[in-house]
Amino acid sequence: MKRSIAALAAAGATVLGSTCLLLMPTASAAAQGCRVDYTIINQWQGGFQAGVKVTNLGDAITGWSLQFTFPDSGQKVAQGWNATWSQSGATATAANADWNRTLATGSATDLGFTGTTTGANPVPAAFTLNGVTCTGSTGPVTTTPSTPTTTPTTPSPGSTPLAANGQLHVCGVHLCNEANRAIQLRGMSTHGLQWFDSCYNDRSLDALAGDWHADLLRIAMYVQEKGYETNPAWFTDRVNTLVGEAEERGMYAVVDFHTLTPGDPNYNLDRAKTFFAAVAARNAARKNVIYEIANEPNGVSWAGIKSYAEQVIPVIRAADPDAVVIVGTRGWSSLGVSDGSNETEIVTNPVNATNIMYTFHFYAASHKDNYRAAVSRAAAKLPLFVTEFGTVTATGGGTLDQASTTTWLDLLDQLKISYANWTYSDADESSAALRPGTCAGTDYGTGTLTASGALVRSRISTPDSF
Ligand code: IDC
């Protein structure tokens, strides 16, 4: 359900008295006006998710605050995104984030939140932007629970990320498409296939491609922890199938050899060679495959990782010569920062191979300015790919850090660094995008999203700039 509320108040001489004109002596005062499209995206027992599109109908503004009042104070903003949200009594306030501080005339910004409700109609009566009322309701709003929102749209050929970009390659520090244009891919990582395989089915992948508009699926294949080493044939086959499922939907697929414990990838060198020889042979003709050879090296030197990479990459190249390969970095793929080092160890001693990128991972609540500084520096010298990040702490749980996530994703957008979010799964941890129990059902609509899922989807689903 949707309602639009609009007002345009031209602040001219008849509105402003001479006192104001004295305060603003130069020219006519700024015109102010706004429109708000408030959409209840979904409702469930005790809660709801709302989308709030704010359009500036007046002169450009820099710095803004949107206010609205719920019908009663039983309704509360629980987790908001794309603004700083607060609430006092029944009145909620959304103050601009850094990146959407300026709203040009006619431009809009999409905010949203999940809220709790005591059952009454959670649609606010009025909105103000910088104190100016956005009036003009289009009529009464009903609050019948929305129907499940999964309406898989099969992307038409030519409109998918894969159709638009074709075979990728590394150009300078960027990922480039067939037309040699630098691009950024945004998508989701699976959780461990040994635990969450049921989350990767036709409906969930349709939702990821059609509703999330994801460009890529990262396929996290743990090697230990009941992963690949327990049944190489099954895991190899499952990874190959998922690369094909991504291809059918026009998404890229990152094949993640998810080493974690032990942290030295050389422990799994033979397994890596066997696995990648098979996967590269099977997917050589596909344009959507990208190989990630070691998830998060830890407790190992850069020299050890480089040596591993220089043995695994030739195995991949022998079968699939033109695919991009991504190499993990020291300190849980922190470019060495979590080990007290930094990117210079790679810059001065890079892997001896072409068409490769280096992995950087972050968890927004744990990794902040010093990690962002390293990425900013390294991005000028090394091709980087954020194959995994979380909106929460490095445990995969804890509080969602919306501010840090936003700062991170703004940085990655600016640097055109591709990323995948941990995880597209219904794991019972705050990093998961789907609510627990989702994968046992058939609905992958926006009503099944966690706060993290809603936040990340709001970033991934915006138009690509291919
Ligand atoms: C976490 C999972 C969690 C699982 C744990 C151990 O979220 O359910 O129990 O692994 O397997 C990483 C790793 C990734 C971690 C994730 C969160 O690549 O495997 O997943 N994380 O801890 N690096 C930093 C954080």
PDB file of N, CA, C and O and ligand atoms in Angstrom, residues 191 195 222 225 258 260 295-296 363 388 394-396 422 429, ligand 1:
ATOM      1  N   HIS A 191      25.902 -18.972   3.171  1.00  0.00           N
ATOM      2  CA  HIS A 191      26.534 -19.484   4.394  1.00  0.00           C
ATOM      3  C   HIS A 191      27.188 -20.816   3.993  1.00  0.00           C
ATOM      4  O   HIS A 191      27.185 -21.190   2.809  1.00  0.00           O
ATOM      5  N   TRP A 195      25.740 -26.607   6.009  1.00  0.00           N
ATOM      6  CA  TRP A 195      24.684 -26.337   6.992  1.00  0.00           C
ATOM      7  C   TRP A 195      23.429 -25.734   6.359  1.00  0.00           C
ATOM      8  O   TRP A 195      22.324 -25.957   6.822  1.00  0.00           O
ATOM      9  N   TYR A 222      33.019 -24.344   2.695  1.00  0.00           N
ATOM     10  CA  TYR A 222      33.987 -24.631   3.769  1.00  0.00           C
ATOM     11  C   TYR A 222      34.766 -25.889   3.394  1.00  0.00           C
ATOM     12  O   TYR A 222      34.220 -26.817   2.784  1.00  0.00           O
ATOM     13  N   GLU A 225      35.301 -28.233   9.061  1.00  0.00           N
ATOM     14  CA  GLU A 225      34.001 -28.086   9.747  1.00  0.00           C
ATOM     15  C   GLU A 225      32.872 -28.825   9.015  1.00  0.00           C
ATOM     16  O   GLU A 225      31.814 -28.260   8.755  1.00  0.00           O
ATOM     17  N   HIS A 258      36.523 -22.023   1.124  1.00  0.00           N
ATOM     18  CA  HIS A 258      36.351 -21.327   2.401  1.00  0.00           C
ATOM     19  C   HIS A 258      37.225 -21.930   3.493  1.00  0.00           C
ATOM     20  O   HIS A 258      36.755 -22.574   4.428  1.00  0.00           O
ATOM     21  N   LEU A 260      39.359 -21.629   6.795  1.00  0.00           N
ATOM     22  CA  LEU A 260      39.227 -20.749   7.967  1.00  0.00           C
ATOM     23  C   LEU A 260      40.087 -21.276   9.122  1.00  0.00           C
ATOM     24  O   LEU A 260      40.933 -20.583   9.635  1.00  0.00           O
ATOM     25  N   ASN A 295      39.739 -18.301   1.538  1.00  0.00           N
ATOM     26  CA  ASN A 295      38.854 -17.336   2.183  1.00  0.00           C
ATOM     27  C   ASN A 295      39.588 -16.375   3.119  1.00  0.00           C
ATOM     28  O   ASN A 295      39.677 -15.188   2.829  1.00  0.00           O
ATOM     29  N   GLU A 296      40.096 -16.893   4.221  1.00  0.00           N
ATOM     30  CA  GLU A 296      40.727 -16.018   5.212  1.00  0.00           C
ATOM     31  C   GLU A 296      41.981 -16.659   5.792  1.00  0.00           C
ATOM     32  O   GLU A 296      41.934 -17.305   6.849  1.00  0.00           O
ATOM     33  N   TYR A 363      34.003  -6.551   9.046  1.00  0.00           N
ATOM     34  CA  TYR A 363      32.741  -6.645   9.791  1.00  0.00           C
ATOM     35  C   TYR A 363      32.521  -5.268  10.408  1.00  0.00           C
ATOM     36  O   TYR A 363      33.352  -4.799  11.196  1.00  0.00           O
ATOM     37  N   GLU A 388      33.622 -10.785   1.197  1.00  0.00           N
ATOM     38  CA  GLU A 388      32.784 -11.036   2.380  1.00  0.00           C
ATOM     39  C   GLU A 388      32.833  -9.820   3.292  1.00  0.00           C
ATOM     40  O   GLU A 388      33.893  -9.285   3.581  1.00  0.00           O
ATOM     41  N   ALA A 394      32.627  -9.279  14.110  1.00  0.00           N
ATOM     42  CA  ALA A 394      33.366 -10.325  13.404  1.00  0.00           C
ATOM     43  C   ALA A 394      32.960 -11.735  13.818  1.00  0.00           C
ATOM     44  O   ALA A 394      33.331 -12.705  13.167  1.00  0.00           O
ATOM     45  N   THR A 395      32.176 -11.858  14.867  1.00  0.00           N
ATOM     46  CA  THR A 395      31.674 -13.187  15.246  1.00  0.00           C
ATOM     47  C   THR A 395      30.541 -13.620  14.322  1.00  0.00           C
ATOM     48  O   THR A 395      30.109 -14.767  14.356  1.00  0.00           O
ATOM     49  N   GLY A 396      30.018 -12.698  13.535  1.00  0.00           N
ATOM     50  CA  GLY A 396      28.831 -12.975  12.719  1.00  0.00           C
ATOM     51  C   GLY A 396      27.545 -12.644  13.476  1.00  0.00           C
ATOM     52  O   GLY A 396      26.450 -12.763  12.935  1.00  0.00           O
ATOM     53  N   TRP A 422      27.873 -11.298   3.934  1.00  0.00           N
ATOM     54  CA  TRP A 422      27.696 -12.514   4.732  1.00  0.00           C
ATOM     55  C   TRP A 422      26.474 -12.327   5.623  1.00  0.00           C
ATOM     56  O   TRP A 422      26.515 -11.426   6.450  1.00  0.00           O
ATOM     57  N   GLU A 429      21.676 -15.777  13.556  1.00  0.00           N
ATOM     58  CA  GLU A 429      22.725 -14.830  13.951  1.00  0.00           C
ATOM     59  C   GLU A 429      22.466 -13.539  13.170  1.00  0.00           C
ATOM     60  O   GLU A 429      21.914 -13.586  12.064  1.00  0.00           O
TER      61      GLU A 429
HETATM   62  C1  IDC B   1      30.881 -17.836  10.810  1.00  0.00           C
HETATM   63  C2  IDC B   1      29.402 -18.149  10.757  1.00  0.00           C
HETATM   64  C3  IDC B   1      28.998 -18.939  11.952  1.00  0.00           C
HETATM   65  C4  IDC B   1      29.892 -20.169  12.052  1.00  0.00           C
HETATM   66  C5  IDC B   1      31.348 -19.743  12.071  1.00  0.00           C
HETATM   67  C6  IDC B   1      32.321 -20.918  12.108  1.00  0.00           C
HETATM   68  O1  IDC B   1      28.691 -16.929  10.643  1.00  0.00           O
HETATM   69  O2  IDC B   1      27.634 -19.351  11.840  1.00  0.00           O
HETATM   70  O3  IDC B   1      29.589 -20.858  13.239  1.00  0.00           O
HETATM   71  O4  IDC B   1      31.633 -19.006  10.923  1.00  0.00           O
HETATM   72  O5  IDC B   1      32.299 -21.611  10.932  1.00  0.00           O
HETATM   73  C7  IDC B   1      34.473 -14.842   8.835  1.00  0.00           C
HETATM   74  C8  IDC B   1      34.453 -16.145   8.128  1.00  0.00           C
HETATM   75  C9  IDC B   1      33.094 -16.811   8.220  1.00  0.00           C
HETATM   76  C10 IDC B   1      32.456 -16.542   9.578  1.00  0.00           C
HETATM   77  C11 IDC B   1      32.213 -15.056   9.707  1.00  0.00           C
HETATM   78  C12 IDC B   1      31.490 -14.645  10.996  1.00  0.00           C
HETATM   79  O6  IDC B   1      34.863 -16.049   6.778  1.00  0.00           O
HETATM   80  O7  IDC B   1      33.265 -18.179   8.008  1.00  0.00           O
HETATM   81  O8  IDC B   1      31.222 -17.201   9.598  1.00  0.00           O
HETATM   82  N1  IDC B   1      33.479 -14.365   9.601  1.00  0.00           N
HETATM   83  O9  IDC B   1      32.230 -15.015  12.106  1.00  0.00           O
HETATM   84  N2  IDC B   1      35.455 -13.982   8.851  1.00  0.00           N
HETATM   85  C13 IDC B   1      35.128 -12.959   9.659  1.00  0.00           C
HETATM   86  C14 IDC B   1      33.862 -13.186  10.147  1.00  0.00           C
END
